[in-house]
Amino acid sequence: MTNKAWSTARLGVALALAVWASLFWFILLADRTSFYFASRTTWLAPVGAIFLTIAAIGRLASARTDHPDPPPSGEVKKVLLLVAPALLIMLFPPATLGSYAVAKRSTSIQGAYVSVTGSDLSTGDLSLVDIFGLRYTGDLGALAARAGSSSSFTGFVSRDPTNGAGEFMLNRFIISCCPGDAVNVQVRVVGAPPGRFAQDDWVRVTGSIYPVGEEVIVDAAQVEQVDRPKNPYLNPS
Amino acid sequence: MATPAVALPHPRADRYLLPAAGAFLALLIGGRLSGLLEAAPIQTFTIIFTAIVVEALPFMLLGAFASAVIEVYVSDEALGRITRLPPALQLPAAALGGFAFPVCECGSVPVARRLIGRGMHPGAALGFMVASPIFNPIVLLSTWVAYSPRGLGALMVSGRAALGLVAAMVVGWSLGSEGTQGLLRARPGPAGAVAAHQGRVGDDRRRAFFEHLTGDFFFMGRFLVAGAAFAAGFQTLLPHSLVSGVARTAVIGTLALMAIAFVSSLCSEADAFVAVSFTQFPLGSQLAFLVFGPVLDVKLAFLYGATFRKRLVWSLVVVAIPVIVAGSLLFEALFVS
């Protein structure tokens, strides 16, 4: 009969796996999937949660050994490195890309990303995804038929040097997979109360739309501050 | 025969474990309380970094599961059946065999070594080594998941599979003429590099399974974290407009992403989520990233160096780079432009 003892190294690995499993369960149970996954990749959250849980339990169950060596120093670094992203997520309130990222990220994307044509938009509600699609296809002029009609958009505020008083850019990020591939869609809002809204404030703007050159201008009839939406990122149609 | 995994004793490690963990947590909490970690650039970096890791981790784990199943429950003889084929058929059979034996790039190196040792034609073993981390169901599924929301799933999956197979065949044909003696290093590589993939400890298969699974997971996990950090830093600090000029030049963009693939050393089961984030680069360049990374990156250079003679590593560079650059440019010209 052999005397088995717990291996610190294996317990450390089991703990790291448990941290990650907990994170995936946390994302699911706290309804935070929209912060990390696009609508078409949300299935990864339960898959990750289940497989990480199995791995953590399996490692824990096999953590008793005849020769429990202390963890090699490299093992400690590996465990810390791998749990760092999980701790970052759990220690901080959920954040979304904002005005800083607007200045850095592209407003265009390679490939057939959003398929929208002008004829799709002759009637009905207009969304920021539609506007992105029209910009991508170079078909923004198709909105001319709707110039002056009323639309409503929700997004966050950013400012650029071209904004005059009472103007700001209303933005929303579109993700196809995760925030790593986010692209920005924005409209220029004019006629807003000057100085009332700060960068990154979430607002709903209702007003008349006018396509001008490569951008859409919204002449605001109403601008109200709102909470960040439950799904802060938009998904391509 | 597989070398048992050995956890090298390090008596000082226990002493450092708690202080290191404590310092790390203190750093995070201090940053949180001071508001430093909520500064816009750091927050943007954190959002992109964590999102890429969270998205890619399940695929890396699935790959580790598959690799552990093969390592523990599939005998070498099952792979070795290819050795009974005529030499001319061994290479294509071995390259296509990756689909049935989905091992990641780190797993494929010791497997290739074992296959050569079991009598497989060296070219066929090299073909398997290059193809299996690309032409395997988990990798192709993750590529599909990453690109299908943009309507590019089928294009990128077929492009990756095809270019991966072509690269594997060319590498196998051109480098496999070396005899076994000219190919393999005489001595085994560093224990740490190889042990992660050789988890059979004693007769306890369940224990061996989880040994291998977690070894793979942690070995690859650090590269995923580093690669995600690299991608997030790249996106946080460099304005797309600045990069776009370079990126839109097909050859330079392709070479740039291949260099990033080499440095970031991502696992092929998770790299599509990083590749898809390089939105300012042409799709052909992203394809080069997806094919070149599993063939040669920093971690593989270490593994190759521990397994093969140095000349083979340089030959691999000379052969693989032109094939992948040409293939990705052809892909861009034929299917994207």
Coordinates of C-alpha atoms in Angstrom, one line a residue:
Chain A
M1 CA 0.0 0.0 0.0
T2 CA 1.3 3.4 -0.9
N3 CA 0.8 6.7 0.9
K4 CA -0.5 9.3 -1.4
A5 CA -0.5 13.0 -0.7
W6 CA -1.8 16.1 -2.4
S7 CA 0.5 17.5 -5.0
T8 CA 0.7 21.3 -4.7
A9 CA 1.4 21.7 -8.4
R10 CA -1.6 19.7 -9.4
L11 CA -3.8 21.5 -6.9
G12 CA -2.6 24.8 -8.4
V13 CA -3.5 23.7 -11.9
A14 CA -6.9 22.5 -10.6
L15 CA -7.4 25.9 -8.9
A16 CA -6.6 27.8 -12.1
L17 CA -9.0 25.7 -14.1
A18 CA -11.7 26.2 -11.4
V19 CA -11.1 30.0 -11.6
W20 CA -11.7 29.9 -15.3
A21 CA -14.7 27.6 -15.0
S22 CA -16.2 29.9 -12.4
L23 CA -15.6 32.8 -14.8
F24 CA -17.6 31.2 -17.6
W25 CA -20.4 30.2 -15.2
F26 CA -20.3 33.8 -13.9
I27 CA -20.6 35.2 -17.4
L28 CA -23.6 33.0 -18.1
L29 CA -25.4 33.5 -14.8
A30 CA -24.8 37.2 -14.6
D31 CA -26.0 37.5 -18.2
R32 CA -22.8 39.1 -19.4
T33 CA -22.4 37.1 -22.6
S34 CA -23.1 40.1 -24.7
F35 CA -19.9 41.8 -23.4
Y36 CA -17.7 39.0 -24.7
F37 CA -19.5 37.2 -27.4
A38 CA -21.4 38.1 -30.5
S39 CA -24.9 36.6 -30.8
R40 CA -23.6 33.8 -33.1
T41 CA -20.8 32.8 -30.7
T42 CA -22.7 32.8 -27.4
W43 CA -22.8 29.0 -27.4
L44 CA -19.1 29.1 -26.5
A45 CA -19.9 30.3 -23.0
P46 CA -21.8 27.1 -21.9
V47 CA -19.3 24.9 -23.8
G48 CA -16.4 26.6 -22.0
A49 CA -18.1 26.4 -18.6
I50 CA -18.8 22.7 -18.9
F51 CA -15.5 21.6 -20.3
L52 CA -13.5 23.7 -17.8
T53 CA -15.5 22.3 -15.0
I54 CA -14.8 18.8 -16.1
A55 CA -11.1 19.6 -16.5
A56 CA -11.0 21.2 -13.0
I57 CA -12.7 18.3 -11.4
G58 CA -10.6 15.7 -13.2
R59 CA -7.4 17.5 -12.3
L60 CA -8.5 17.7 -8.7
A61 CA -9.5 14.1 -8.6
S62 CA -6.0 13.1 -9.8
A63 CA -4.1 15.5 -7.7
R64 CA -3.1 13.0 -5.1
T65 CA 0.2 11.3 -6.0
D66 CA 2.9 9.1 -4.6
H67 CA 5.5 11.7 -5.1
P68 CA 4.1 15.2 -4.4
D69 CA 6.8 17.5 -5.7
P70 CA 6.6 21.2 -4.9
P71 CA 5.6 23.2 -8.0
P72 CA 8.4 24.2 -10.3
S73 CA 8.9 28.0 -10.2
G74 CA 7.8 28.2 -13.9
E75 CA 4.5 26.5 -12.9
V76 CA 3.6 29.4 -10.6
K77 CA 4.2 31.9 -13.4
K78 CA 2.1 29.9 -15.8
V79 CA -0.8 29.6 -13.4
L80 CA -0.7 33.3 -12.6
L81 CA -0.4 34.2 -16.3
L82 CA -3.4 32.1 -17.2
V83 CA -5.7 33.3 -14.4
A84 CA -4.8 37.0 -14.9
P85 CA -7.5 37.6 -17.6
A86 CA -10.1 35.8 -15.5
L87 CA -9.3 37.9 -12.5
L88 CA -9.3 41.1 -14.6
I89 CA -12.9 40.3 -15.7
M90 CA -14.1 39.3 -12.2
L91 CA -12.5 42.2 -10.4
F92 CA -13.9 44.9 -12.6
P93 CA -17.4 46.0 -13.6
P94 CA -18.2 45.1 -17.1
A95 CA -16.8 47.8 -19.5
T96 CA -17.4 48.3 -23.1
L97 CA -15.3 49.9 -25.8
G98 CA -15.9 53.7 -25.8
S99 CA -14.7 57.0 -27.3
Y100 CA -11.0 56.2 -26.9
A101 CA -11.5 53.1 -29.1
V102 CA -13.4 55.2 -31.6
A103 CA -10.3 57.2 -32.3
K104 CA -8.2 54.1 -32.8
R105 CA -10.5 51.7 -34.6
S106 CA -11.6 51.4 -38.2
T107 CA -15.0 52.3 -39.5
S108 CA -14.6 49.9 -42.4
I109 CA -13.8 46.3 -42.7
Q110 CA -12.6 43.8 -45.3
G111 CA -15.0 41.3 -46.8
A112 CA -18.7 40.9 -47.0
Y113 CA -19.5 42.0 -43.5
V114 CA -23.0 43.4 -43.5
S115 CA -25.2 42.8 -46.5
V116 CA -27.6 45.7 -46.9
T117 CA -28.7 47.4 -50.1
G118 CA -30.5 50.6 -50.6
S119 CA -33.7 48.9 -51.6
D120 CA -33.9 47.1 -48.3
L121 CA -34.3 50.5 -46.5
S122 CA -36.9 52.2 -48.5
T123 CA -39.3 51.8 -45.6
G124 CA -39.2 50.6 -42.0
D125 CA -37.0 51.5 -39.1
L126 CA -33.4 52.4 -39.9
S127 CA -30.7 51.0 -37.6
L128 CA -27.0 51.8 -37.2
V129 CA -26.2 48.4 -38.7
D130 CA -28.1 49.4 -41.8
I131 CA -26.1 52.6 -42.0
F132 CA -22.9 50.7 -41.6
G133 CA -23.9 48.3 -44.4
L134 CA -24.7 51.2 -46.7
R135 CA -21.4 52.8 -45.9
Y136 CA -19.6 49.6 -46.6
T137 CA -21.3 49.1 -50.0
G138 CA -20.9 52.8 -50.8
D139 CA -24.6 53.0 -51.2
L140 CA -25.3 55.7 -48.6
G141 CA -26.9 57.8 -51.3
A142 CA -29.8 55.4 -51.2
L143 CA -30.9 57.1 -48.0
A144 CA -31.6 60.3 -50.0
A145 CA -35.1 59.1 -50.5
R146 CA -35.5 59.2 -46.7
A147 CA -33.9 62.5 -46.1
G148 CA -35.9 64.4 -43.5
S149 CA -37.6 61.4 -42.2
S150 CA -37.4 60.7 -38.5
S151 CA -35.3 58.0 -36.9
S152 CA -34.1 57.1 -33.5
F153 CA -30.6 55.8 -32.6
T154 CA -29.0 54.7 -29.3
G155 CA -25.3 55.0 -28.8
F156 CA -22.5 56.7 -26.9
V157 CA -21.1 60.2 -27.4
S158 CA -17.7 61.0 -28.8
R159 CA -16.3 64.3 -30.1
D160 CA -13.9 65.0 -32.9
P161 CA -12.3 68.2 -34.0
T162 CA -14.9 68.8 -36.7
N163 CA -17.8 69.0 -34.2
G164 CA -19.2 72.5 -33.6
A165 CA -21.2 73.6 -30.6
G166 CA -24.3 71.5 -30.2
E167 CA -22.7 68.7 -32.2
F168 CA -21.3 65.3 -31.3
M169 CA -20.8 61.9 -32.9
L170 CA -23.1 59.1 -31.8
N171 CA -21.3 55.8 -31.9
R172 CA -21.9 52.1 -31.6
F173 CA -19.5 49.2 -32.1
I174 CA -20.5 46.2 -34.2
I175 CA -18.9 42.9 -33.4
S176 CA -19.0 39.8 -35.5
C177 CA -17.2 37.5 -33.2
C178 CA -16.0 39.3 -30.1
P179 CA -14.9 42.9 -29.2
G180 CA -11.5 42.1 -30.7
D181 CA -13.0 42.5 -34.1
A182 CA -15.2 45.5 -33.3
V183 CA -15.8 48.1 -36.0
N184 CA -17.4 51.5 -35.3
V185 CA -20.5 53.0 -36.9
Q186 CA -21.3 56.6 -36.2
V187 CA -23.7 59.4 -37.1
R188 CA -23.2 63.1 -36.6
V189 CA -25.7 64.6 -34.3
V190 CA -26.5 68.4 -34.7
G191 CA -28.8 70.6 -32.8
A192 CA -28.0 68.9 -29.4
P193 CA -28.0 71.0 -26.2
P194 CA -24.3 72.3 -26.1
G195 CA -22.1 70.9 -23.4
R196 CA -24.8 68.8 -21.8
F197 CA -23.5 65.4 -22.8
A198 CA -20.0 64.1 -22.0
Q199 CA -17.9 61.7 -23.9
D200 CA -19.0 58.1 -23.4
D201 CA -22.5 59.1 -22.2
W202 CA -25.1 56.8 -23.6
V203 CA -27.9 58.7 -25.3
R204 CA -30.9 58.1 -27.4
V205 CA -31.3 60.6 -30.3
T206 CA -34.5 61.1 -32.2
G207 CA -34.4 63.4 -35.2
S208 CA -34.4 63.9 -39.0
I209 CA -31.8 62.1 -41.0
Y210 CA -29.8 63.5 -43.9
P211 CA -27.1 61.6 -45.8
V212 CA -24.4 64.0 -46.7
G213 CA -21.3 62.7 -48.5
E214 CA -20.0 59.8 -46.5
E215 CA -21.8 60.4 -43.3
V216 CA -25.3 60.6 -41.9
I217 CA -26.4 63.7 -40.1
V218 CA -29.2 63.6 -37.5
D219 CA -30.9 66.9 -36.8
A220 CA -31.9 66.2 -33.2
A221 CA -35.4 66.8 -32.1
Q222 CA -34.8 65.0 -28.8
V223 CA -31.7 63.8 -27.0
E224 CA -32.0 61.9 -23.8
Q225 CA -29.5 60.3 -21.6
V226 CA -30.1 56.5 -21.2
D227 CA -28.5 53.6 -19.4
R228 CA -26.0 51.5 -21.3
P229 CA -28.1 48.9 -23.2
K230 CA -28.1 45.3 -22.1
N231 CA -26.4 44.4 -25.4
P232 CA -23.9 47.2 -25.8
Y233 CA -22.5 45.9 -29.1
L234 CA -24.5 45.4 -32.2
N235 CA -24.3 42.3 -34.3
P236 CA -24.3 42.1 -38.1
S237 CA -27.5 41.0 -39.6
Chain B
M1 CA 8.5 5.3 -26.4
A2 CA 7.1 8.2 -24.6
T3 CA 9.2 9.7 -21.9
P4 CA 7.3 10.1 -18.6
A5 CA 6.4 13.6 -17.6
V6 CA 8.6 14.7 -14.8
A7 CA 7.8 17.7 -12.6
L8 CA 11.2 19.0 -11.8
P9 CA 11.5 19.6 -8.1
H10 CA 12.2 23.2 -7.2
P11 CA 12.4 23.7 -3.4
R12 CA 12.2 27.5 -3.6
A13 CA 9.0 27.6 -5.5
D14 CA 6.7 27.1 -2.5
R15 CA 8.4 30.0 -0.9
Y16 CA 7.6 32.3 -3.8
L17 CA 4.1 31.0 -4.5
L18 CA 2.1 33.0 -2.0
P19 CA 4.1 36.3 -2.3
A20 CA 3.8 36.1 -6.1
A21 CA 0.1 35.5 -6.0
G22 CA -0.3 38.2 -3.3
A23 CA 1.7 40.8 -5.2
F24 CA -0.3 40.0 -8.4
L25 CA -3.6 40.4 -6.6
A26 CA -2.4 43.6 -4.8
L27 CA -1.4 45.0 -8.2
L28 CA -4.9 44.4 -9.6
I29 CA -6.7 45.6 -6.6
G30 CA -4.4 48.7 -6.2
G31 CA -5.0 49.5 -9.8
R32 CA -8.7 49.1 -9.3
L33 CA -8.9 51.4 -6.2
S34 CA -6.6 54.1 -7.7
G35 CA -8.6 54.2 -10.9
L36 CA -5.4 53.6 -12.9
L37 CA -6.8 50.5 -14.5
E38 CA -9.9 52.5 -15.6
A39 CA -7.9 54.9 -17.7
A40 CA -9.3 54.7 -21.3
P41 CA -6.3 53.1 -23.0
I42 CA -5.9 50.5 -20.3
Q43 CA -9.6 49.8 -20.2
T44 CA -9.6 49.4 -24.0
F45 CA -6.7 47.1 -23.8
T46 CA -8.3 45.0 -21.1
I47 CA -11.6 44.7 -22.9
I48 CA -10.0 43.5 -26.1
F49 CA -7.5 41.3 -24.3
T50 CA -10.0 39.5 -22.1
A51 CA -12.5 39.1 -24.9
I52 CA -10.0 37.4 -27.2
V53 CA -8.9 35.1 -24.4
V54 CA -12.5 34.2 -23.3
E55 CA -13.5 33.5 -26.9
A56 CA -10.4 31.4 -27.7
L57 CA -10.1 29.4 -24.5
P58 CA -12.9 26.9 -25.1
F59 CA -11.4 25.9 -28.4
M60 CA -8.0 25.5 -26.9
L61 CA -9.5 23.3 -24.2
L62 CA -11.4 21.2 -26.8
G63 CA -8.1 20.8 -28.6
A64 CA -6.4 19.7 -25.4
F65 CA -9.2 17.2 -24.8
A66 CA -8.8 15.7 -28.3
S67 CA -5.0 15.6 -28.0
A68 CA -5.2 13.9 -24.6
V69 CA -7.6 11.3 -26.0
I70 CA -5.2 10.5 -28.8
E71 CA -2.2 10.5 -26.6
V72 CA -3.7 8.2 -24.0
Y73 CA -6.3 6.1 -25.8
V74 CA -5.1 5.8 -29.4
S75 CA -2.1 3.6 -29.8
D76 CA 0.9 4.5 -32.0
E77 CA 0.0 1.5 -34.1
A78 CA -3.2 3.2 -35.3
L79 CA -1.1 6.1 -36.6
G80 CA 1.5 3.7 -37.8
R81 CA -0.8 1.9 -40.2
I82 CA 0.2 4.6 -42.7
T83 CA 3.7 3.2 -42.7
R84 CA 2.4 0.1 -44.4
L85 CA 1.3 2.2 -47.5
P86 CA 3.6 2.5 -50.5
P87 CA 6.0 5.5 -50.0
A88 CA 4.3 7.6 -52.7
L89 CA 1.0 7.4 -50.9
Q90 CA 2.3 7.9 -47.4
L91 CA 2.7 11.7 -47.7
P92 CA -0.8 12.5 -48.9
A93 CA -2.3 9.9 -46.5
A94 CA -0.3 11.3 -43.6
A95 CA -1.2 14.9 -44.4
L96 CA -4.9 14.1 -44.7
G97 CA -4.6 12.0 -41.5
G98 CA -4.5 15.1 -39.5
F99 CA -8.3 15.3 -39.9
A100 CA -8.7 12.0 -38.0
F101 CA -6.0 12.8 -35.4
P102 CA -6.6 16.4 -34.4
V103 CA -3.5 17.4 -32.5
C104 CA -2.2 20.9 -32.0
E105 CA 1.1 22.0 -33.4
C106 CA 3.0 21.2 -30.2
G107 CA 1.4 17.8 -30.1
S108 CA 2.2 17.1 -33.7
V109 CA 6.0 17.5 -33.3
P110 CA 6.5 14.6 -30.8
V111 CA 4.0 12.5 -32.8
A112 CA 6.0 13.1 -36.0
R113 CA 9.1 12.1 -34.2
R114 CA 7.5 8.9 -33.0
L115 CA 6.1 8.1 -36.4
I116 CA 9.6 8.5 -38.0
G117 CA 10.9 6.3 -35.2
R118 CA 8.2 3.7 -36.1
G119 CA 9.3 3.5 -39.7
M120 CA 7.1 6.1 -41.4
H121 CA 8.8 7.8 -44.4
P122 CA 10.3 11.1 -43.0
G123 CA 8.5 13.2 -45.7
A124 CA 5.2 11.7 -44.7
A125 CA 5.8 12.4 -41.0
L126 CA 6.8 16.0 -41.8
G127 CA 3.7 16.3 -43.9
F128 CA 1.6 15.1 -41.0
M129 CA 3.4 17.5 -38.6
V130 CA 2.6 20.5 -40.8
A131 CA -0.9 19.5 -41.8
S132 CA -2.4 18.2 -38.6
P133 CA -2.5 21.5 -36.7
I134 CA -4.3 23.1 -39.7
F135 CA -6.3 20.4 -41.4
N136 CA -8.1 19.2 -38.3
P137 CA -11.8 19.5 -37.3
I138 CA -11.3 21.6 -34.2
V139 CA -9.1 24.2 -36.0
L140 CA -11.4 24.4 -39.0
L141 CA -14.5 24.7 -36.7
S142 CA -12.9 27.6 -34.8
T143 CA -12.0 29.2 -38.1
W144 CA -15.6 28.8 -39.2
V145 CA -16.9 30.3 -36.0
A146 CA -14.6 33.3 -36.2
Y147 CA -15.3 34.2 -39.8
S148 CA -18.8 33.0 -40.5
P149 CA -20.5 36.0 -38.9
R150 CA -18.8 38.1 -41.6
G151 CA -20.1 35.7 -44.3
L152 CA -16.5 34.4 -44.8
G153 CA -16.7 31.1 -43.0
A154 CA -16.6 28.8 -46.0
L155 CA -14.0 30.8 -47.8
M156 CA -11.6 31.0 -45.0
V157 CA -12.0 27.4 -43.9
S158 CA -11.5 26.1 -47.4
G159 CA -8.6 28.5 -48.0
R160 CA -6.9 27.5 -44.7
A161 CA -7.4 23.8 -45.3
A162 CA -6.2 23.9 -48.9
L163 CA -3.2 26.1 -48.3
G164 CA -2.3 24.1 -45.2
L165 CA -2.3 20.9 -47.2
V166 CA -0.3 22.4 -50.0
A167 CA 2.3 23.7 -47.5
A168 CA 2.4 20.2 -45.9
M169 CA 2.9 18.4 -49.2
V170 CA 5.6 20.8 -50.3
V171 CA 7.4 20.6 -47.0
G172 CA 7.1 16.8 -47.0
W173 CA 8.3 16.4 -50.5
S174 CA 11.2 18.8 -50.4
L175 CA 12.5 18.0 -46.9
G176 CA 11.6 14.4 -46.5
S177 CA 14.4 13.1 -48.7
E178 CA 16.8 13.4 -45.8
G179 CA 17.2 10.1 -44.1
T180 CA 16.1 9.6 -40.5
Q181 CA 19.6 10.2 -39.3
G182 CA 19.9 13.5 -41.1
L183 CA 16.5 14.6 -39.8
L184 CA 16.3 13.9 -36.1
R185 CA 18.5 15.1 -33.4
A186 CA 20.4 12.3 -31.7
R187 CA 19.4 13.3 -28.2
P188 CA 16.0 14.1 -26.8
G189 CA 14.9 17.7 -26.3
P190 CA 14.4 19.6 -23.1
A191 CA 12.1 17.8 -20.8
G192 CA 9.9 20.8 -20.2
A193 CA 9.1 21.3 -23.9
V194 CA 8.3 17.7 -24.7
A195 CA 6.9 16.5 -21.4
A196 CA 3.8 18.6 -21.7
H197 CA 2.7 16.3 -24.5
Q198 CA 3.8 13.1 -23.0
G199 CA 1.5 12.6 -20.1
R200 CA 1.4 8.8 -19.7
V201 CA 2.3 8.3 -16.1
G202 CA 2.2 4.7 -14.9
D203 CA -0.8 2.6 -15.8
D204 CA -3.5 5.1 -14.6
R205 CA -5.1 6.2 -17.9
R206 CA -7.5 8.6 -16.2
R207 CA -4.6 10.3 -14.5
A208 CA -2.5 10.3 -17.6
F209 CA -5.5 11.8 -19.5
F210 CA -5.8 14.8 -17.2
E211 CA -2.0 15.1 -16.9
H212 CA -1.8 15.5 -20.6
L213 CA -4.9 17.7 -20.9
T214 CA -3.7 20.2 -18.3
G215 CA -0.2 20.0 -19.5
D216 CA -1.3 21.0 -23.0
F217 CA -3.8 23.6 -21.7
F218 CA -1.2 25.4 -19.7
F219 CA 1.6 25.1 -22.2
M220 CA -0.6 26.6 -24.9
G221 CA -2.4 28.9 -22.5
R222 CA 0.5 31.2 -21.9
F223 CA 1.0 31.7 -25.6
L224 CA -2.7 32.5 -26.0
V225 CA -2.5 35.1 -23.2
A226 CA 0.7 36.6 -24.7
G227 CA -0.8 36.6 -28.2
A228 CA -4.0 38.1 -27.0
A229 CA -2.0 40.8 -25.2
F230 CA 0.0 41.5 -28.3
A231 CA -3.2 41.8 -30.4
A232 CA -4.9 44.0 -27.9
G233 CA -1.9 46.2 -27.5
F234 CA -1.6 46.5 -31.2
Q235 CA -5.2 47.6 -31.5
T236 CA -5.1 49.9 -28.5
L237 CA -2.0 51.8 -29.3
L238 CA -1.9 51.9 -33.1
P239 CA -4.6 53.8 -34.9
H240 CA -6.1 51.7 -37.7
S241 CA -5.5 54.6 -40.1
L242 CA -1.8 54.4 -39.4
V243 CA -1.6 50.7 -40.0
S244 CA -4.0 50.7 -43.0
G245 CA -1.5 52.1 -45.4
V246 CA 1.0 49.3 -44.8
A247 CA -1.7 46.7 -44.3
R248 CA -3.3 47.3 -47.6
T249 CA -0.1 46.5 -49.5
A250 CA -0.7 42.8 -50.1
V251 CA 2.9 41.5 -49.9
I252 CA 3.9 43.8 -47.0
G253 CA 0.7 43.1 -45.1
T254 CA 1.1 39.4 -45.6
L255 CA 4.8 39.4 -44.4
A256 CA 3.8 41.6 -41.4
L257 CA 1.0 39.3 -40.3
M258 CA 3.3 36.3 -40.7
A259 CA 5.9 38.0 -38.5
I260 CA 3.2 38.6 -35.9
A261 CA 2.1 35.0 -36.2
F262 CA 5.7 33.9 -35.6
V263 CA 6.1 36.1 -32.6
S264 CA 2.7 35.6 -30.9
S265 CA 2.9 31.8 -31.1
L266 CA -0.8 31.2 -30.8
C267 CA -2.4 27.8 -30.7
S268 CA -3.9 26.9 -34.0
E269 CA -7.2 26.0 -32.3
A270 CA -7.6 29.6 -31.1
D271 CA -5.7 31.8 -33.6
A272 CA -8.6 32.5 -35.9
F273 CA -10.1 34.8 -33.2
V274 CA -6.9 36.9 -33.2
A275 CA -6.7 36.8 -37.0
V276 CA -10.2 38.0 -37.5
S277 CA -9.4 41.0 -35.3
F278 CA -6.8 42.3 -37.8
T279 CA -9.6 43.9 -39.8
Q280 CA -7.4 46.4 -41.6
F281 CA -5.3 43.6 -43.3
P282 CA -6.5 41.9 -46.5
L283 CA -8.1 38.5 -46.1
G284 CA -5.1 36.9 -47.9
S285 CA -2.8 38.3 -45.3
Q286 CA -5.1 36.9 -42.5
L287 CA -4.9 33.5 -44.3
A288 CA -1.1 33.7 -44.3
F289 CA -1.3 34.4 -40.5
L290 CA -3.5 31.3 -40.1
V291 CA -1.3 29.0 -42.1
F292 CA 2.1 30.2 -41.2
G293 CA 1.6 30.3 -37.4
P294 CA 1.0 26.5 -37.0
V295 CA 3.9 25.8 -39.3
L296 CA 6.5 28.0 -37.6
D297 CA 6.5 30.3 -34.6
V298 CA 8.7 31.0 -31.6
K299 CA 7.5 28.0 -29.5
L300 CA 7.7 25.7 -32.5
A301 CA 11.2 26.9 -33.2
F302 CA 12.2 25.7 -29.8
L303 CA 10.3 22.4 -30.3
Y304 CA 11.8 21.8 -33.7
G305 CA 15.2 22.6 -32.4
A306 CA 14.8 20.1 -29.7
T307 CA 13.5 17.4 -32.1
F308 CA 15.2 17.9 -35.4
R309 CA 18.6 19.0 -36.7
K310 CA 19.1 22.7 -37.1
R311 CA 19.4 22.5 -40.8
L312 CA 15.8 21.2 -41.1
V313 CA 14.5 24.2 -39.2
W314 CA 16.2 26.6 -41.7
S315 CA 15.0 24.5 -44.6
L316 CA 11.5 24.7 -43.3
V317 CA 11.7 28.5 -43.2
V318 CA 13.1 28.6 -46.8
V319 CA 10.4 26.3 -48.1
A320 CA 7.3 27.3 -46.1
I321 CA 7.5 31.1 -46.4
P322 CA 7.4 31.4 -50.3
V323 CA 4.7 28.7 -50.5
I324 CA 2.5 30.5 -48.0
V325 CA 3.1 34.0 -49.3
A326 CA 2.4 32.9 -52.9
G327 CA -0.7 30.9 -51.8
S328 CA -2.2 33.7 -49.8
L329 CA -1.6 36.2 -52.6
L330 CA -3.2 33.8 -55.1
F331 CA -6.1 33.4 -52.7
E332 CA -6.5 37.2 -52.4
A333 CA -6.4 37.6 -56.2
L334 CA -8.8 34.8 -57.0
F335 CA -11.4 34.9 -54.3
V336 CA -11.3 38.3 -52.6
S337 CA -10.4 41.0 -55.0

